[in-house]
Short mmCIF file of C-alpha atoms and ligand atoms in Angstrom, two decimals:
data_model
loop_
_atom_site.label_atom_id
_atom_site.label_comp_id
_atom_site.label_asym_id
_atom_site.label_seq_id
_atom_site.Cartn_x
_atom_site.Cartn_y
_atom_site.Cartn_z
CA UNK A 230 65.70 86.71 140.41
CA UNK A 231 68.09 90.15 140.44
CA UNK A 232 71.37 90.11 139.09
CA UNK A 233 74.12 92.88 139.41
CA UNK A 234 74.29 95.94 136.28
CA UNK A 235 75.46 99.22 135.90
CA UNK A 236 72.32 101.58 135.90
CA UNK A 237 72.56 105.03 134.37
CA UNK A 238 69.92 106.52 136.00
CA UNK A 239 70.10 109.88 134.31
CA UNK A 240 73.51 111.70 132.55
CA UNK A 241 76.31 111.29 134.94
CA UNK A 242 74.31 109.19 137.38
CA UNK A 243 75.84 105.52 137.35
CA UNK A 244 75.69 102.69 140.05
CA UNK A 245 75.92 99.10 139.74
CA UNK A 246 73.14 97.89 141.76
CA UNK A 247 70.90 94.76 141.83
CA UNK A 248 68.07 95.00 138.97
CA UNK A 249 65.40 92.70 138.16
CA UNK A 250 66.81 89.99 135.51
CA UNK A 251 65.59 90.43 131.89
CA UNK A 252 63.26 87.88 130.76
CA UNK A 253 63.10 87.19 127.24
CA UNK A 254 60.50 88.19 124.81
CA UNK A 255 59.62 85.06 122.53
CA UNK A 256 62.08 85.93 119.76
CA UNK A 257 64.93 86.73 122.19
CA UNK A 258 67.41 85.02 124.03
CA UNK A 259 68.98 85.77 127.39
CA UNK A 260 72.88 86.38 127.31
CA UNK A 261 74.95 85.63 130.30
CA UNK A 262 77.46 88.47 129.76
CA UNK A 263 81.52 87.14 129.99
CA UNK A 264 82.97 90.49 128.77
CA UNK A 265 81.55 94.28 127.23
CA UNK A 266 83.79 96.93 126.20
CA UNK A 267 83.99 100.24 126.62
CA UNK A 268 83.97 102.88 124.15
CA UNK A 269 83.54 106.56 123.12
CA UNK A 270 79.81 106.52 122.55
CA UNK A 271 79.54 105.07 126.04
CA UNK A 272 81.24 108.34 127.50
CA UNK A 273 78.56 110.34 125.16
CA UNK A 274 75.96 108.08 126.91
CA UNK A 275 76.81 108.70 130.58
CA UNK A 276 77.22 112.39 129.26
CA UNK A 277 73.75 112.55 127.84
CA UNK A 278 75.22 113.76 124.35
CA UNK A 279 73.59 110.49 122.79
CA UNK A 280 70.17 109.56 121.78
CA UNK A 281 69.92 107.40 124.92
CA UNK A 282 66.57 107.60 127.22
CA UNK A 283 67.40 106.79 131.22
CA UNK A 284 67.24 104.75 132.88
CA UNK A 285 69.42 102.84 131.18
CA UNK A 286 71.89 99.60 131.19
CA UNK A 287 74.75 100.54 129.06
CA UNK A 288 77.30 98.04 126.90
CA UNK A 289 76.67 97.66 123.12
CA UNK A 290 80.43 95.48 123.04
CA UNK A 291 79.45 92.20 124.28
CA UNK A 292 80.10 88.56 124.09
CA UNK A 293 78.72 85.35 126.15
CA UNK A 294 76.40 82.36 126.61
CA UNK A 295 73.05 81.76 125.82
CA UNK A 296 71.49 80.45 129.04
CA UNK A 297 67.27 80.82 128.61
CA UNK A 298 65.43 80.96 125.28
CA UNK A 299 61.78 83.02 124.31
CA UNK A 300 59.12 80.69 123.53
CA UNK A 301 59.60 81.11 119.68
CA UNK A 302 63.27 80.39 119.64
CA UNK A 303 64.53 77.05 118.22
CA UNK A 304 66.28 74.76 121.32
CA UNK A 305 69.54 74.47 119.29
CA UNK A 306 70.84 78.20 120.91
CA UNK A 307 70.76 77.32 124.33
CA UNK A 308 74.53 76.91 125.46
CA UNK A 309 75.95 78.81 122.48
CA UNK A 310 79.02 80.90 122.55
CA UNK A 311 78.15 84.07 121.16
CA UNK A 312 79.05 87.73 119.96
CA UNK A 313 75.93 90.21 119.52
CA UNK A 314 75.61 92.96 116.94
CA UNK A 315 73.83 95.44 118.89
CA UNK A 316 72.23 97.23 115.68
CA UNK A 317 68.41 97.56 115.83
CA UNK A 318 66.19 98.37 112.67
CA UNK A 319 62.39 98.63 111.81
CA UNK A 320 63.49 96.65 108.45
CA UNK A 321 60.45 98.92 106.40
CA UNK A 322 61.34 102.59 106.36
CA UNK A 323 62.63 104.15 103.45
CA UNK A 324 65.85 103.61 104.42
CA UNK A 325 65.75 99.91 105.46
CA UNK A 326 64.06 99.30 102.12
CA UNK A 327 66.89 100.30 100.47
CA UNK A 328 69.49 98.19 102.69
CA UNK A 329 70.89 101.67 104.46
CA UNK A 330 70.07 99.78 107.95
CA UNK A 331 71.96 101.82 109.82
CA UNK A 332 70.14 104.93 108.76
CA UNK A 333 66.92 103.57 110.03
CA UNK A 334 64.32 106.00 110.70
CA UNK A 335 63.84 103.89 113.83
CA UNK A 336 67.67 103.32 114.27
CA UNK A 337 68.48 101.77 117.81
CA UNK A 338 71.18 99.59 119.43
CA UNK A 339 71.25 97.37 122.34
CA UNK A 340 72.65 99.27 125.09
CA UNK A 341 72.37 102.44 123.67
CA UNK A 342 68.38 102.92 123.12
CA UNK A 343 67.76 99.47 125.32
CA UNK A 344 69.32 97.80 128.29
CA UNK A 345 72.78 96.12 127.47
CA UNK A 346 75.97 94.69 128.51
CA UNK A 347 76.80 96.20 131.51
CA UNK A 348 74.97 93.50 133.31
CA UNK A 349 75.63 89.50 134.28
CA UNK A 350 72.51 89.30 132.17
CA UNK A 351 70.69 91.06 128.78
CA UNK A 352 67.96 90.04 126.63
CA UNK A 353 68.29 90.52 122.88
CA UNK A 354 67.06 89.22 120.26
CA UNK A 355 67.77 85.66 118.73
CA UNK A 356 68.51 87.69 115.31
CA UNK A 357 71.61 89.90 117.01
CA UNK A 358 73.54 86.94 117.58
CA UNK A 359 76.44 85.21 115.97
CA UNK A 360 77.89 81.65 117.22
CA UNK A 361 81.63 82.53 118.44
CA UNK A 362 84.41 79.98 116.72
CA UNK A 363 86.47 78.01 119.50
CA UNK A 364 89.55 80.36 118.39
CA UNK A 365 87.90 83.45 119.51
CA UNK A 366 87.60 84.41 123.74
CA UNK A 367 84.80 85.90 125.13
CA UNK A 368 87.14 88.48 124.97
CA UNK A 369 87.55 89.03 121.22
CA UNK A 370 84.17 87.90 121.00
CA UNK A 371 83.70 91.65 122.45
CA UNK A 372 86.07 93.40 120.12
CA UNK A 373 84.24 92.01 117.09
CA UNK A 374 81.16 94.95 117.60
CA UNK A 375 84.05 97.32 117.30
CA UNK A 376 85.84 95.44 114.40
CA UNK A 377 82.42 95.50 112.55
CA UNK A 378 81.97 99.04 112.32
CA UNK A 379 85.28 99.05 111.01
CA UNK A 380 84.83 97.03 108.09
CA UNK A 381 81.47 99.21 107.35
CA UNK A 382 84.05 101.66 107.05
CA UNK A 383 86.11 99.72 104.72
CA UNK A 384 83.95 99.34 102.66
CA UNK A 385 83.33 103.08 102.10
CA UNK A 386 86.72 103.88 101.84
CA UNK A 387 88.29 103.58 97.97
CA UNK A 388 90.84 100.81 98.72
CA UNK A 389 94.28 101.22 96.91
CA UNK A 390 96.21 98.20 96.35
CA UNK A 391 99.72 99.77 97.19
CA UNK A 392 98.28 102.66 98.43
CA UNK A 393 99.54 105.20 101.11
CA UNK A 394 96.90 105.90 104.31
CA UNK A 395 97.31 108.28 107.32
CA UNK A 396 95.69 107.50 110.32
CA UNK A 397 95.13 110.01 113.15
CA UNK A 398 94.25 108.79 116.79
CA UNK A 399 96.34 106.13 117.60
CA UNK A 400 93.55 104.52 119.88
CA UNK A 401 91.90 101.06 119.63
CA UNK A 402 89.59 102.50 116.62
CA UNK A 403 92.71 103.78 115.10
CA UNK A 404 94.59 100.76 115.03
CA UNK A 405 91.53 98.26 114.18
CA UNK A 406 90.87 100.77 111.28
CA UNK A 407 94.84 100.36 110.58
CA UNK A 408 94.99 96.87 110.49
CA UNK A 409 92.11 96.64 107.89
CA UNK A 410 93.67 99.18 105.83
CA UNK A 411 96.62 96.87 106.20
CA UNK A 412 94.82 93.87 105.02
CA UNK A 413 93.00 95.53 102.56
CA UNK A 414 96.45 96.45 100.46
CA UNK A 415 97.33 100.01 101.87
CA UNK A 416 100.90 100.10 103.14
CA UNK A 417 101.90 100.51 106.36
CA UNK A 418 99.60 103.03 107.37
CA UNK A 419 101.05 105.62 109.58
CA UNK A 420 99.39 106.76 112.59
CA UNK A 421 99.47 110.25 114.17
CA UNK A 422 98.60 111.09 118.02
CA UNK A 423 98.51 113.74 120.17
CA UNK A 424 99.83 111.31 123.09
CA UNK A 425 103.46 110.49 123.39
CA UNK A 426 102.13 107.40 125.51
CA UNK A 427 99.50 106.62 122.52
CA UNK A 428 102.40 106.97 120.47
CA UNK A 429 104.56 104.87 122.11
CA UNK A 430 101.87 102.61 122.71
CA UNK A 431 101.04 102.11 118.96
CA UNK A 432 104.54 100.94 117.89
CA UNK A 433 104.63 98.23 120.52
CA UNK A 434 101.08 97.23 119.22
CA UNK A 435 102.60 97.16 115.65
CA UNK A 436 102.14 100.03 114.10
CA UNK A 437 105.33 100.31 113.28
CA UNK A 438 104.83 104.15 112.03
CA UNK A 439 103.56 106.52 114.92
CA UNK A 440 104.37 109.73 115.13
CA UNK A 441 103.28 112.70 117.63
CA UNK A 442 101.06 115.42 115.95
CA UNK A 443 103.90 117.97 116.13
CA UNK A 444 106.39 115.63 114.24
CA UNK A 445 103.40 116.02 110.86
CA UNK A 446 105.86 118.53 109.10
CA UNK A 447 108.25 115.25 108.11
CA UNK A 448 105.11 113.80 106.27
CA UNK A 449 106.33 116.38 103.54
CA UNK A 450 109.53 114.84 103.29
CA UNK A 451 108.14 111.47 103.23
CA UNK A 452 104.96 111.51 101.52
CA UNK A 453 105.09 114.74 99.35
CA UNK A 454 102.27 114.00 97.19
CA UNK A 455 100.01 113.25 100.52
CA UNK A 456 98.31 110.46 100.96
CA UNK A 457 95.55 108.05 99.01
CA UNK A 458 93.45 107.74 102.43
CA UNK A 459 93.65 109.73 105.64
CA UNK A 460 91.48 108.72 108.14
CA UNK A 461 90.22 110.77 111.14
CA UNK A 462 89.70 108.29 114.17
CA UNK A 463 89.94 111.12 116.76
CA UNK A 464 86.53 112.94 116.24
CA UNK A 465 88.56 116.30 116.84
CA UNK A 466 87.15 118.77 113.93
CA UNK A 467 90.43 120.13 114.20
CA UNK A 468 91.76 117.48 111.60
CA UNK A 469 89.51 118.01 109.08
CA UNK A 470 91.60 120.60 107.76
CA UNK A 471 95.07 118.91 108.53
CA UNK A 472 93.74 115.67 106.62
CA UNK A 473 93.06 117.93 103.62
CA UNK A 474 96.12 119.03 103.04
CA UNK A 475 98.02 115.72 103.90
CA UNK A 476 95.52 114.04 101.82
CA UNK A 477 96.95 112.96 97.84
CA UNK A 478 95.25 114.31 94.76
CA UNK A 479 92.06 112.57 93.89
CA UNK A 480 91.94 110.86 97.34
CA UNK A 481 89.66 110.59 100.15
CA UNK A 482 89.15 112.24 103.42
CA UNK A 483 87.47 109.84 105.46
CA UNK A 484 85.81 110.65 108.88
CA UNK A 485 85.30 107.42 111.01
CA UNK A 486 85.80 109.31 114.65
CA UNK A 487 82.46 111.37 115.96
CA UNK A 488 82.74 114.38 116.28
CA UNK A 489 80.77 116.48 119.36
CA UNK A 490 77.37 117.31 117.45
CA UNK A 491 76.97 120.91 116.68
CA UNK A 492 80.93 121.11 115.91
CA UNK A 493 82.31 123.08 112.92
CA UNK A 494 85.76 123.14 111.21
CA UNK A 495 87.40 125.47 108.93
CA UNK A 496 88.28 123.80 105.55
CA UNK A 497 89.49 125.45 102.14
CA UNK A 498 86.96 124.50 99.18
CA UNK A 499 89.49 125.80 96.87
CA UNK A 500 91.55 122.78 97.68
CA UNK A 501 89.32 120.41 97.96
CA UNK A 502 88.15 121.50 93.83
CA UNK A 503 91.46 121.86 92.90
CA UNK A 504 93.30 118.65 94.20
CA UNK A 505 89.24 116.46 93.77
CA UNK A 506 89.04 115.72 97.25
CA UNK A 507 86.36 113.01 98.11
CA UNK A 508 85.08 113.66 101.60
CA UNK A 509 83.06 110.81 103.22
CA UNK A 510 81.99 109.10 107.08
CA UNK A 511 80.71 105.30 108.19
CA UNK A 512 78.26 105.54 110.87
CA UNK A 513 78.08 102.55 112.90
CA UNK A 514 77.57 98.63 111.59
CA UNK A 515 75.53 97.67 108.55
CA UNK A 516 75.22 94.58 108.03
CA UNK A 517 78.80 93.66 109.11
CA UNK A 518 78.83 91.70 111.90
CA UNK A 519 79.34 88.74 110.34
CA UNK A 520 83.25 89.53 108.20
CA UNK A 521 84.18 91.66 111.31
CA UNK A 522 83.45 88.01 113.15
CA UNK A 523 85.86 86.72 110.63
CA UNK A 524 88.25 89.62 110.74
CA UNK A 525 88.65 89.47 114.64
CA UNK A 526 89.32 85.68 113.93
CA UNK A 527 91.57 86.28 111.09
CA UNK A 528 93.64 89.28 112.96
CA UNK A 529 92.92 87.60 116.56
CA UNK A 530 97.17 87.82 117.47
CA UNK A 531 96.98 91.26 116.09
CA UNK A 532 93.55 92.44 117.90
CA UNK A 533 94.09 90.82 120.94
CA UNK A 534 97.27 93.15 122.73
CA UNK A 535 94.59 96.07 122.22
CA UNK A 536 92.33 94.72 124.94
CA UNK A 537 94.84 96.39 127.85
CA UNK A 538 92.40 95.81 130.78
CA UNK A 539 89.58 93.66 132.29
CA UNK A 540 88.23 94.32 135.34
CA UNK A 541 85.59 93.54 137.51
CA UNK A 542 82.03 95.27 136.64
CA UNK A 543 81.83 97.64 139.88
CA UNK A 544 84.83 99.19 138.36
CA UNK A 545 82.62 100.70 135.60
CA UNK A 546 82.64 104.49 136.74
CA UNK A 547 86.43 104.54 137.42
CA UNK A 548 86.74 102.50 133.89
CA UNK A 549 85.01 105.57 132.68
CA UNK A 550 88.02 107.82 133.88
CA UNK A 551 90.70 105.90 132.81
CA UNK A 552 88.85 105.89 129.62
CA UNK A 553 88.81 109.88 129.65
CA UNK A 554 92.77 109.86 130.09
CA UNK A 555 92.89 108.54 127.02
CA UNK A 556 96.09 106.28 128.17
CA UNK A 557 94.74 103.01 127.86
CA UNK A 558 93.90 100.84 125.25
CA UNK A 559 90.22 98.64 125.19
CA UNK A 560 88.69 98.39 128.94
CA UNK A 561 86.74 95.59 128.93
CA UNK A 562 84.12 94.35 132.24
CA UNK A 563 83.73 91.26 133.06
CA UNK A 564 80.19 90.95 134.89
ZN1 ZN B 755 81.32 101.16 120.60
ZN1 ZN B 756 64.00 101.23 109.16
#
């Protein structure tokens, strides 16, 4: 039986075309797909900056029902409602043996090193999924891969009960990362964008500080010791040097945006002795599927405004555009 996917043949080479449904090895299941989001590191993917190997079905954001079972899977996850963390590990390298799952010497993710979302149908296995709660939409079932790497990030980041955080890029990362920080006891994180639109944007999807890049100066007035946390959701090496001199004494730099490999940025280490800066990154999901399940849940009237479109699955390269324009919020398919 064939079924309709996007297939990145090689970098920049995307069709949706009929393919050959998955069948599932005997410790996976077979997701029909309801909804897959787009992100950054899909861009990197149909770019060819990513560890990918073409062909390839993209979509590592996805949420939907279990409809066929492998031979080794019990009966009770046919029918199910799920989300699926896309992480893949070897579970014996150095690395996994020491619970660093994301570092994995074999490190993969569905629909980055293996066919994903992108497609009415995907195979993964029974071990990726997570039953969706009645409260949560296909389509916040898809936000929660997003969500997860966000609370990965949380918990790196030295949380400050009463705390002050900057935030720059205003986009869905951005404000995910800014609700947490919310939740976590930071207040009111500000965010900071480029965009007038992403500014504008922001404030309606309550953030109720956003300011344009060029506006930073009043930060001084504001905030003149700097800030606990400032985050950099943009992946622009550019604000690696802003954040360290808007960051507090004795706080933390944190670098959840990625940044084009090979990159460099201009920072002072005189500052960051002097005022003890603590620079530090999250890559990715480690074992944090599961809270960023209850998170979404939690912060579901919050999260859901940031989905701003769905569209059909054919619309996938033009997706990728609107993406590049940088003036929506989460595109989400709908295969
Ligand atoms: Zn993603
Ligand atoms: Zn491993």
């Amino acid at each position: 039986m064939s079924m309709q996917a996007v297939v990145l043949h090689e970098p920049k080479a995307a069709f949706v075309e009929s393919v050959e449904r998955p069948d599932p090895g005997p410790h996976d299941v077979i997701v029909q797909v309801a909804a897959c989001g787009i992100c950054g590191t899909d861009l990197k993917i149909y770019d060819g900056d990513y560890l990918s190997p073409y062909p390839l079905i993209p979509g590592h954001e996805f949420a939907g029902t279990i409809v066929s079972l492998g031979s080794a899977v019990n009966d009770a996850y046919l029918g199910m409602r799920v989300g699926v963390d896309p992480t893949l590990f070897c579970g014996h390298c150095p690395f996994c043996r020491n619970r660093e799952f994301n570092h994995c010497e074999s490190w993969g993710a569905i629909g980055d090193t293996r066919d994903g979302g992108f497609a009415e149908f995907v195979s993964v296995p029974v071990a990726n999924v997570y039953a969706l709660p009645d409260s949560l939409s296909f389509n916040l079932g898809a936000l929660v891969e997003p969500v997860a790497c966000a609370v990965w990030a949380m918990e790196r980041i030295h949380v400050k009960l009463g705390g002050s955080a900057l935030v720059f890029g205003a986009g869905p990362m951005g404000l995910i990362i800014r609700q947490l920080l919310q939740s976590a006891g930071f207040i009111d994180p500000i965010m900071v964008d480029r965009s007038l639109d992403r500014v504008a944007l922001a404030k309606t999807l309550g953030a109720t500080h956003a300011i344009p890049t060029r506006d930073l100066s009043q930060l001084g007035e504001t905030h003149p010791y700097g800030f606990h946390v400032v985050v950099d959701a943009t992946g622009n090496p550019a604000v690696l040097s802003s954040a360290v001199s808007l960051v507090r004494k004795n706080g933390q730099v944190f670098l959840f945006g990625v940044a084009p490999k090979g990159a460099t940025a201009v920072i002072e280490p005189f500052v960051i002795y002097h005022k003890e800066i603590t620079i530090s990154s999250s890559m990715a999901i480690n074992h944090s599927y599961d809270r960023g399940l209850t998170m979404t849940e939690t912060l579901r009237s919050e999260l859901a405004p940031l989905i701003s479109h769905t569209r059909p699955l054919v619309e996938y390269r033009d997706s990728m555009e609107m993406l590049k324009q940088g003036k929506t919020m989460k595109i989400q398919l709908t295969p």
